[in-house]
Coordinates of N, CA, C and O in Angstrom, one line a residue:
M1 N 31.1 -38.9 7.5 CA 30.5 -37.4 8.3 C 30.2 -37.8 9.8 O 29.4 -38.9 9.5
R2 N 30.2 -37.7 11.4 CA 30.2 -39.0 12.3 C 28.3 -38.1 13.0 O 28.6 -37.2 12.4
G3 N 27.8 -38.7 13.0 CA 26.8 -38.2 13.2 C 25.1 -39.6 14.3 O 25.7 -41.1 14.5
D4 N 24.7 -39.4 14.9 CA 24.1 -40.1 16.0 C 22.9 -40.9 15.1 O 22.7 -39.5 14.6
V5 N 22.2 -41.0 15.2 CA 20.9 -42.0 14.8 C 20.0 -41.4 15.5 O 20.1 -41.7 16.5
I6 N 18.6 -40.9 14.6 CA 17.4 -40.7 15.1 C 16.7 -41.1 14.2 O 16.2 -40.3 13.6
H7 N 15.4 -41.5 14.6 CA 14.7 -42.4 13.8 C 13.5 -41.5 14.2 O 12.6 -41.4 15.2
F8 N 12.4 -41.2 13.6 CA 10.8 -40.4 13.4 C 10.4 -41.1 12.3 O 10.3 -40.7 11.0
D9 N 8.9 -41.1 13.1 CA 7.8 -41.6 12.1 C 7.7 -39.6 11.9 O 7.4 -38.9 12.7
V10 N 6.8 -39.7 10.4 CA 6.1 -37.5 10.3 C 4.2 -38.6 10.6 O 4.3 -38.9 9.7
L11 N 4.2 -37.7 11.0 CA 2.6 -37.9 11.6 C 2.0 -37.0 10.2 O 1.9 -36.0 9.7
G12 N 0.7 -38.0 9.7 CA -0.2 -36.9 9.2 C -0.2 -36.6 7.6 O -0.2 -36.4 7.0
I13 N 1.0 -38.0 7.3 CA 1.8 -38.4 6.2 C 1.0 -39.2 5.3 O 1.2 -39.5 3.9
E14 N -0.1 -40.3 6.0 CA -1.0 -41.1 5.3 C -1.1 -40.7 3.8 O -0.9 -41.7 2.8
G15 N -1.6 -39.2 3.9 CA -2.7 -39.1 2.6 C -1.1 -39.4 1.4 O -1.2 -39.6 0.4
V16 N -0.2 -38.8 1.7 CA 1.3 -38.2 0.9 C 1.4 -39.6 0.4 O 2.2 -39.8 -0.1
Q17 N 1.7 -40.7 1.7 CA 2.2 -41.9 1.3 C 1.4 -42.8 0.3 O 2.6 -43.5 -0.2
E18 N 0.3 -42.3 0.5 CA -0.4 -43.4 -0.7 C 0.0 -42.9 -1.5 O 0.1 -43.7 -2.6
H19 N 0.7 -41.8 -2.5 CA 0.3 -41.7 -3.5 C 2.1 -41.6 -3.9 O 2.0 -42.1 -5.0
L20 N 2.5 -41.7 -2.5 CA 3.8 -41.9 -3.2 C 4.2 -43.7 -3.6 O 5.2 -43.8 -4.3
E21 N 3.5 -44.1 -2.9 CA 3.3 -46.2 -3.3 C 3.1 -46.2 -4.6 O 3.5 -47.1 -5.5
G22 N 2.4 -45.5 -5.4 CA 2.2 -45.5 -7.0 C 3.6 -45.1 -7.6 O 2.9 -45.5 -9.6
L23 N 3.6 -44.3 -6.9 CA 5.9 -44.0 -7.9 C 6.8 -45.1 -8.0 O 6.9 -45.9 -7.3
K24 N 7.4 -44.6 -9.2 CA 8.6 -45.8 -9.1 C 9.4 -45.3 -8.7 O 9.6 -44.5 -7.7
E25 N 10.9 -46.4 -8.1 CA 11.3 -46.4 -7.0 C 12.0 -45.3 -6.8 O 12.5 -44.1 -6.0
S26 N 13.1 -44.9 -8.6 CA 13.5 -43.8 -8.2 C 13.0 -42.3 -7.8 O 14.0 -41.5 -7.4
V27 N 11.7 -42.0 -8.7 CA 10.8 -41.2 -8.4 C 11.0 -40.5 -6.8 O 10.7 -39.7 -6.3
K28 N 10.4 -41.7 -6.7 CA 10.1 -42.1 -4.9 C 11.4 -41.2 -4.1 O 11.4 -40.6 -3.2
K29 N 12.4 -41.7 -4.1 CA 13.9 -41.6 -3.4 C 14.3 -39.8 -3.9 O 15.0 -39.7 -2.7
K30 N 14.0 -39.8 -5.7 CA 14.6 -38.1 -6.1 C 13.7 -37.1 -4.6 O 13.6 -36.2 -4.0
F31 N 12.4 -37.0 -4.7 CA 11.4 -36.6 -3.5 C 11.9 -37.1 -2.3 O 11.5 -35.9 -1.1
L32 N 11.6 -38.0 -2.0 CA 12.1 -38.3 -0.2 C 13.9 -37.4 0.2 O 13.7 -36.9 1.2
R33 N 14.8 -37.5 -1.5 CA 15.7 -36.7 -0.5 C 15.6 -35.4 -0.3 O 16.0 -34.7 0.3
G34 N 15.3 -34.6 -1.5 CA 14.9 -33.4 -1.5 C 14.0 -32.6 0.3 O 14.3 -32.1 1.1
A35 N 12.8 -33.8 0.5 CA 12.5 -33.6 1.9 C 13.6 -34.0 2.9 O 13.1 -32.9 3.6
V36 N 14.7 -34.4 3.0 CA 15.3 -34.6 3.8 C 16.2 -34.3 4.1 O 17.0 -33.5 5.4
A37 N 16.7 -33.5 2.9 CA 17.8 -32.5 3.0 C 17.3 -31.4 3.8 O 18.0 -30.2 4.2
K38 N 16.2 -30.6 3.2 CA 15.3 -29.4 3.6 C 14.9 -29.8 5.5 O 15.6 -28.7 6.6
A39 N 14.8 -31.0 6.3 CA 14.4 -31.3 7.0 C 16.0 -31.1 8.0 O 15.9 -30.7 8.8
S40 N 17.2 -31.7 6.8 CA 18.1 -31.4 7.3 C 19.2 -30.5 7.9 O 20.0 -30.0 9.0
R41 N 18.3 -29.1 6.6 CA 19.3 -28.6 7.4 C 18.8 -27.7 8.2 O 19.5 -26.6 8.6
I42 N 17.3 -27.6 8.4 CA 16.9 -27.0 9.8 C 17.1 -27.4 11.6 O 17.5 -26.9 11.7
I43 N 17.6 -29.1 11.3 CA 18.1 -29.6 12.9 C 19.7 -28.7 12.7 O 20.2 -28.9 13.6
A44 N 20.3 -29.0 11.5 CA 21.8 -28.5 11.5 C 21.3 -27.1 12.2 O 22.4 -26.9 13.1
K45 N 20.9 -26.1 11.4 CA 20.8 -24.8 11.2 C 20.9 -24.9 13.0 O 21.3 -23.8 13.9
A46 N 19.6 -25.4 13.7 CA 19.4 -25.5 15.2 C 20.9 -26.3 16.2 O 20.7 -25.3 17.2
E47 N 21.2 -26.9 15.9 CA 22.5 -27.5 16.3 C 23.4 -26.3 16.1 O 24.3 -26.1 17.7
K48 N 24.1 -25.4 15.3 CA 24.3 -24.6 15.4 C 24.0 -23.4 15.8 O 25.6 -22.1 16.8
A49 N 22.9 -22.8 16.2 CA 22.7 -22.2 17.2 C 22.7 -22.2 18.5 O 23.2 -22.2 19.7
L50 N 23.0 -23.8 19.4 CA 22.7 -24.0 20.6 C 24.6 -24.6 20.9 O 24.6 -25.1 22.0
V51 N 24.9 -25.1 19.9 CA 26.7 -25.7 19.8 C 27.6 -24.6 21.2 O 27.3 -23.1 20.8
P52 N 27.9 -24.3 22.2 CA 28.7 -23.6 22.6 C 29.9 -23.6 21.7 O 30.5 -24.6 21.5
V53 N 30.7 -22.5 22.0 CA 31.6 -22.1 21.2 C 32.9 -21.4 21.6 O 32.8 -20.5 22.4
D54 N 34.1 -22.1 22.0 CA 35.3 -21.6 22.5 C 36.4 -21.0 21.3 O 36.5 -20.3 21.4
T55 N 36.5 -21.8 20.1 CA 37.5 -21.4 18.9 C 36.2 -20.9 17.5 O 36.3 -20.3 17.1
G56 N 35.2 -21.9 17.8 CA 34.0 -21.4 17.0 C 34.4 -22.8 15.8 O 33.8 -23.0 14.8
T57 N 35.5 -23.6 15.8 CA 35.5 -24.8 15.3 C 34.4 -25.6 14.6 O 33.9 -26.0 13.5
L58 N 33.5 -25.8 16.0 CA 32.9 -27.0 15.9 C 31.5 -26.7 15.6 O 30.9 -27.0 14.5
K59 N 31.3 -25.6 15.6 CA 30.0 -24.8 15.4 C 30.3 -24.9 13.7 O 29.6 -25.0 12.7
K60 N 31.3 -23.9 12.8 CA 31.6 -24.0 11.3 C 31.4 -25.4 10.8 O 31.0 -25.5 9.7
S61 N 31.4 -26.7 11.7 CA 32.0 -28.1 11.0 C 30.5 -28.0 11.5 O 30.5 -29.4 10.1
I62 N 29.7 -27.7 11.7 CA 28.5 -28.7 12.0 C 27.6 -28.7 10.2 O 27.5 -27.7 9.9
G63 N 27.0 -29.8 9.9 CA 26.5 -29.5 8.8 C 25.6 -30.9 8.5 O 25.3 -31.8 9.1
S64 N 24.7 -30.7 7.5 CA 24.2 -31.9 6.8 C 24.4 -32.6 4.7 O 24.9 -32.0 5.1
R65 N 23.8 -33.9 5.6 CA 24.3 -34.6 3.9 C 22.9 -35.5 4.2 O 22.6 -36.5 5.3
V66 N 22.4 -36.6 2.8 CA 21.8 -36.8 2.5 C 22.4 -38.0 1.8 O 23.0 -38.2 1.5
Y67 N 22.3 -39.8 2.3 CA 22.4 -40.6 1.5 C 21.1 -41.4 1.1 O 20.3 -41.1 2.0
S68 N 21.3 -42.4 0.3 CA 20.1 -42.9 -0.4 C 20.6 -44.4 -1.0 O 20.1 -44.4 -2.5
K69 N 20.9 -45.2 -0.5 CA 21.5 -46.1 -1.2 C 20.2 -47.1 -1.1 O 19.4 -47.6 -2.4
K70 N 19.7 -47.6 -0.4 CA 18.4 -48.4 0.3 C 17.5 -47.6 0.6 O 16.4 -47.4 0.3
N71 N 17.8 -47.0 1.7 CA 16.7 -45.8 2.5 C 17.3 -44.5 2.4 O 18.6 -44.3 2.4
V72 N 16.6 -43.6 2.3 CA 16.9 -42.4 2.1 C 16.6 -41.4 4.0 O 16.1 -41.6 4.8
A73 N 18.2 -41.2 4.1 CA 18.2 -40.8 5.2 C 19.5 -39.5 5.2 O 20.1 -39.2 4.7
G74 N 19.1 -38.8 6.6 CA 20.0 -37.5 6.4 C 20.9 -37.8 8.1 O 20.2 -38.0 9.0
V75 N 22.3 -37.5 7.7 CA 22.9 -37.4 8.8 C 23.4 -35.5 8.7 O 23.8 -35.1 8.1
I76 N 23.5 -35.3 10.1 CA 23.6 -34.4 11.1 C 24.5 -34.2 11.9 O 25.1 -35.7 12.5
G77 N 26.0 -33.8 11.4 CA 27.0 -34.1 12.6 C 28.4 -33.2 12.2 O 28.5 -31.8 11.1
A78 N 29.3 -33.1 12.4 CA 30.7 -32.7 11.7 C 31.5 -33.0 10.4 O 31.1 -34.3 10.5
R79 N 31.4 -32.1 10.0 CA 32.1 -32.2 8.8 C 33.5 -32.4 8.5 O 34.1 -32.0 9.3
R80 N 33.9 -33.8 7.6 CA 35.6 -33.0 7.5 C 36.3 -32.1 6.8 O 35.4 -31.8 5.8
G81 N 37.2 -31.8 7.5 CA 38.1 -30.4 6.5 C 38.0 -29.7 7.5 O 38.5 -28.0 6.8
F82 N 37.8 -29.5 8.7 CA 37.2 -28.3 9.6 C 38.5 -27.6 10.5 O 38.4 -27.6 11.5
E83 N 39.3 -28.9 10.3 CA 40.7 -29.2 11.0 C 41.0 -27.1 11.8 O 41.7 -26.7 10.7
R84 N 41.8 -26.8 12.7 CA 42.4 -26.0 12.7 C 43.3 -26.2 14.5 O 43.7 -26.9 14.9
T85 N 44.6 -25.5 13.5 CA 46.1 -25.7 14.4 C 46.2 -24.2 15.3 O 45.7 -22.7 14.8
I86 N 46.3 -24.5 17.1 CA 46.5 -24.1 17.7 C 47.3 -24.2 18.3 O 47.6 -24.8 19.0
G87 N 48.4 -23.3 17.8 CA 49.7 -23.3 19.1 C 50.3 -24.8 17.7 O 50.0 -25.0 16.5
K88 N 50.6 -26.0 18.8 CA 51.3 -27.0 17.9 C 50.1 -27.6 18.3 O 50.4 -28.9 17.4
R89 N 49.1 -28.3 18.9 CA 47.8 -28.7 18.9 C 46.8 -28.7 17.3 O 46.3 -27.2 17.2
K90 N 46.7 -29.7 17.1 CA 45.1 -29.7 16.0 C 44.1 -30.1 16.2 O 43.9 -30.7 17.6
L91 N 43.0 -29.0 16.0 CA 41.2 -29.4 16.5 C 41.0 -30.0 15.6 O 40.9 -29.4 14.5
Y92 N 40.3 -31.4 15.4 CA 39.2 -32.6 14.8 C 38.0 -31.8 15.4 O 37.9 -33.2 16.4
P93 N 37.2 -31.2 14.4 CA 35.7 -31.2 15.5 C 34.9 -32.5 14.9 O 34.3 -32.9 15.6
V94 N 35.5 -32.9 14.1 CA 34.3 -34.0 14.0 C 35.4 -35.3 14.6 O 34.1 -36.4 15.4
F95 N 36.3 -35.6 15.8 CA 36.2 -36.2 16.1 C 35.9 -36.1 18.2 O 36.3 -36.3 19.0
T96 N 35.6 -34.9 18.3 CA 35.6 -34.0 19.4 C 33.9 -33.1 19.5 O 33.3 -33.2 20.6
L97 N 33.1 -33.7 18.7 CA 31.4 -33.5 18.6 C 30.7 -34.3 20.2 O 30.0 -33.6 20.2
H98 N 30.8 -35.4 20.3 CA 30.3 -36.5 20.3 C 30.7 -36.3 22.3 O 29.7 -36.2 23.0
L99 N 31.9 -35.6 22.2 CA 32.4 -35.2 23.3 C 31.7 -34.3 24.2 O 31.6 -33.9 25.5
V100 N 31.9 -33.3 23.5 CA 31.1 -31.5 23.8 C 29.9 -32.0 23.8 O 29.1 -31.3 25.2
D101 N 28.8 -32.8 23.4 CA 27.7 -32.9 23.7 C 27.5 -34.2 24.7 O 26.2 -33.4 25.6
T102 N 28.1 -34.7 25.0 CA 27.5 -36.2 25.7 C 28.4 -35.7 27.5 O 28.3 -36.6 28.1
G103 N 29.5 -34.7 27.2 CA 30.6 -34.9 28.1 C 32.1 -35.5 28.0 O 31.5 -36.6 27.7
H104 N 32.9 -35.4 28.9 CA 33.8 -35.8 29.2 C 35.3 -36.3 29.8 O 35.0 -35.2 30.7
K105 N 36.0 -36.8 30.4 CA 37.2 -36.5 31.0 C 37.9 -36.5 31.1 O 38.6 -36.5 29.9
V106 N 38.9 -35.1 31.6 CA 39.5 -34.3 30.9 C 41.1 -35.0 31.2 O 41.1 -36.0 32.6
K107 N 41.9 -35.4 30.1 CA 43.0 -36.4 30.0 C 43.8 -35.6 31.3 O 44.2 -34.5 31.1
G108 N 44.5 -36.5 32.1 CA 45.5 -36.5 33.0 C 44.3 -36.0 34.6 O 45.1 -36.7 35.3
S109 N 43.5 -35.1 34.6 CA 43.5 -34.5 36.5 C 42.2 -35.5 36.2 O 42.3 -36.4 37.3
G110 N 41.5 -36.0 35.2 CA 40.1 -37.1 35.6 C 38.9 -36.5 36.1 O 37.7 -37.1 36.4
K111 N 38.9 -34.7 35.4 CA 37.7 -34.3 36.2 C 36.5 -34.4 35.0 O 37.3 -34.2 33.9
W112 N 35.6 -34.7 35.5 CA 34.5 -35.0 34.7 C 33.8 -33.5 34.2 O 33.5 -32.5 34.5
V113 N 33.4 -33.5 32.1 CA 33.4 -32.0 32.3 C 32.0 -32.1 31.7 O 32.1 -33.4 30.5
P114 N 30.8 -31.7 31.9 CA 29.4 -32.7 32.0 C 28.8 -31.8 30.1 O 29.6 -31.2 29.9
G115 N 28.7 -32.5 29.5 CA 28.1 -32.3 28.2 C 27.3 -31.1 28.1 O 26.1 -31.0 29.4
T116 N 26.5 -30.8 27.2 CA 26.2 -29.8 26.6 C 23.9 -30.3 26.3 O 23.7 -29.4 26.5
Q117 N 24.7 -31.1 25.8 CA 23.4 -31.9 24.9 C 22.5 -31.4 24.2 O 21.6 -31.4 24.3
F118 N 23.3 -30.2 23.3 CA 23.0 -29.5 22.8 C 22.5 -29.9 21.0 O 21.4 -29.8 20.4
R119 N 22.9 -31.2 21.2 CA 22.1 -32.1 19.6 C 20.7 -32.7 19.8 O 19.7 -32.5 19.4
S120 N 20.5 -33.1 21.3 CA 18.7 -33.8 21.2 C 18.1 -32.4 21.6 O 17.1 -32.8 21.1
R121 N 18.8 -31.3 22.3 CA 17.8 -30.1 22.4 C 17.3 -29.5 21.1 O 16.1 -29.4 20.9
A122 N 18.5 -29.5 20.4 CA 17.8 -29.0 18.8 C 17.0 -29.6 18.0 O 16.4 -29.6 17.3
Y123 N 16.7 -31.2 18.3 CA 15.9 -32.2 17.8 C 14.6 -32.0 18.0 O 13.5 -31.7 17.3
H124 N 15.0 -31.9 19.7 CA 13.5 -31.8 20.0 C 12.9 -30.5 20.4 O 12.0 -29.8 20.0
Q125 N 14.0 -29.5 19.7 CA 13.4 -28.1 19.6 C 12.4 -28.0 17.9 O 11.8 -27.1 18.0
T126 N 13.3 -28.9 17.2 CA 12.5 -28.4 15.8 C 12.0 -29.4 15.2 O 11.2 -30.0 14.2
R127 N 11.3 -31.0 16.0 CA 10.5 -31.3 15.7 C 9.9 -31.2 14.6 O 9.7 -31.9 13.8
S128 N 8.5 -30.8 15.5 CA 7.3 -30.5 14.9 C 7.4 -29.2 13.4 O 6.8 -29.9 12.4
Q129 N 8.2 -28.4 13.7 CA 9.0 -28.2 12.0 C 9.3 -28.5 11.5 O 9.0 -28.3 10.1
V130 N 10.2 -29.9 11.3 CA 10.9 -30.7 10.7 C 9.8 -31.9 9.9 O 9.7 -31.6 9.0
E131 N 9.2 -32.4 10.9 CA 7.4 -32.5 10.7 C 6.6 -32.0 9.4 O 6.2 -32.9 8.0
Q132 N 6.4 -31.0 9.5 CA 6.0 -29.9 8.4 C 6.8 -30.0 7.4 O 5.9 -30.0 6.3
T133 N 7.4 -29.6 7.7 CA 8.7 -29.7 6.5 C 8.6 -30.6 5.3 O 8.4 -30.7 4.0
I134 N 8.7 -31.8 5.8 CA 8.9 -32.8 5.2 C 7.1 -33.5 4.0 O 7.4 -32.8 3.4
R135 N 6.0 -33.2 5.3 CA 5.3 -33.0 5.5 C 4.8 -32.6 3.5 O 4.1 -32.4 2.1
A136 N 4.9 -31.0 4.2 CA 4.4 -29.9 2.9 C 5.7 -29.9 1.7 O 4.8 -29.9 0.7
D137 N 7.0 -30.4 2.1 CA 7.4 -30.8 0.7 C 7.1 -32.2 -0.3 O 7.0 -31.7 -1.7
L138 N 7.2 -33.0 0.5 CA 6.6 -33.8 -0.4 C 5.3 -33.7 -1.3 O 4.6 -34.2 -2.2
A139 N 4.4 -33.1 -0.5 CA 2.8 -32.3 -0.8 C 3.4 -31.6 -2.1 O 2.8 -31.7 -3.3
E140 N 4.3 -30.5 -1.9 CA 4.5 -29.6 -2.9 C 4.9 -30.8 -4.0 O 4.5 -30.4 -5.1
R141 N 5.6 -31.7 -3.8 CA 6.1 -32.0 -5.3 C 5.6 -33.5 -5.7 O 5.7 -33.4 -6.8
L142 N 4.5 -33.4 -5.3 CA 3.8 -34.4 -5.6 C 2.9 -33.7 -6.8 O 2.4 -34.4 -7.8
A143 N 2.5 -32.6 -6.4 CA 1.8 -31.6 -6.6 C 2.0 -31.1 -8.0 O 1.9 -31.4 -9.0
K144 N 3.3 -31.1 -8.3 CA 3.8 -30.3 -9.2 C 4.2 -31.4 -10.0 O 4.5 -32.0 -11.7
F145 N 4.6 -32.8 -9.8 CA 4.4 -34.4 -10.3 C 3.5 -34.5 -11.3 O 2.9 -34.8 -12.1
R146 N 2.5 -34.4 -10.5 CA 0.9 -35.2 -11.4 C 0.4 -33.8 -11.4 O -0.7 -34.1 -12.3
G147 N 0.7 -32.6 -11.6 CA -0.3 -31.7 -11.9 C -1.2 -31.2 -11.5 O -2.5 -30.4 -12.0
W148 N -1.5 -31.4 -10.4 CA -2.7 -31.0 -9.4 C -2.8 -29.5 -9.9 O -2.1 -28.8 -9.0

């Protein structure tokens, strides 16, 4: 899955972060994975709503995935396995997502097709909702874990 990297800090999480520090690393990652997964789905949904539709393949392919080897990270982008054949041409959304988003030159004519910037618009539209979701989910998980 390809995706652009966007880093952000969740504001107002200081109280929750103090409680996370005292937990085992595996428990902390489990909590963060759940919160980041929820937040990633919110952004992916917004991207799907904003992506321009030609054949619909790109829209169907947008999804999210969470990785947690060293750090916990959510990746939002085109998923593999959504190829579509139109005539003799195969469309691979995983290789064209960035072209639709940022713009590209048309092969042969050299004409510039401007991008739609749907990914950055989706991120900015959902940023506060994502922060609230992460904050609320971590607080809820900590409350269940601690028995508060």
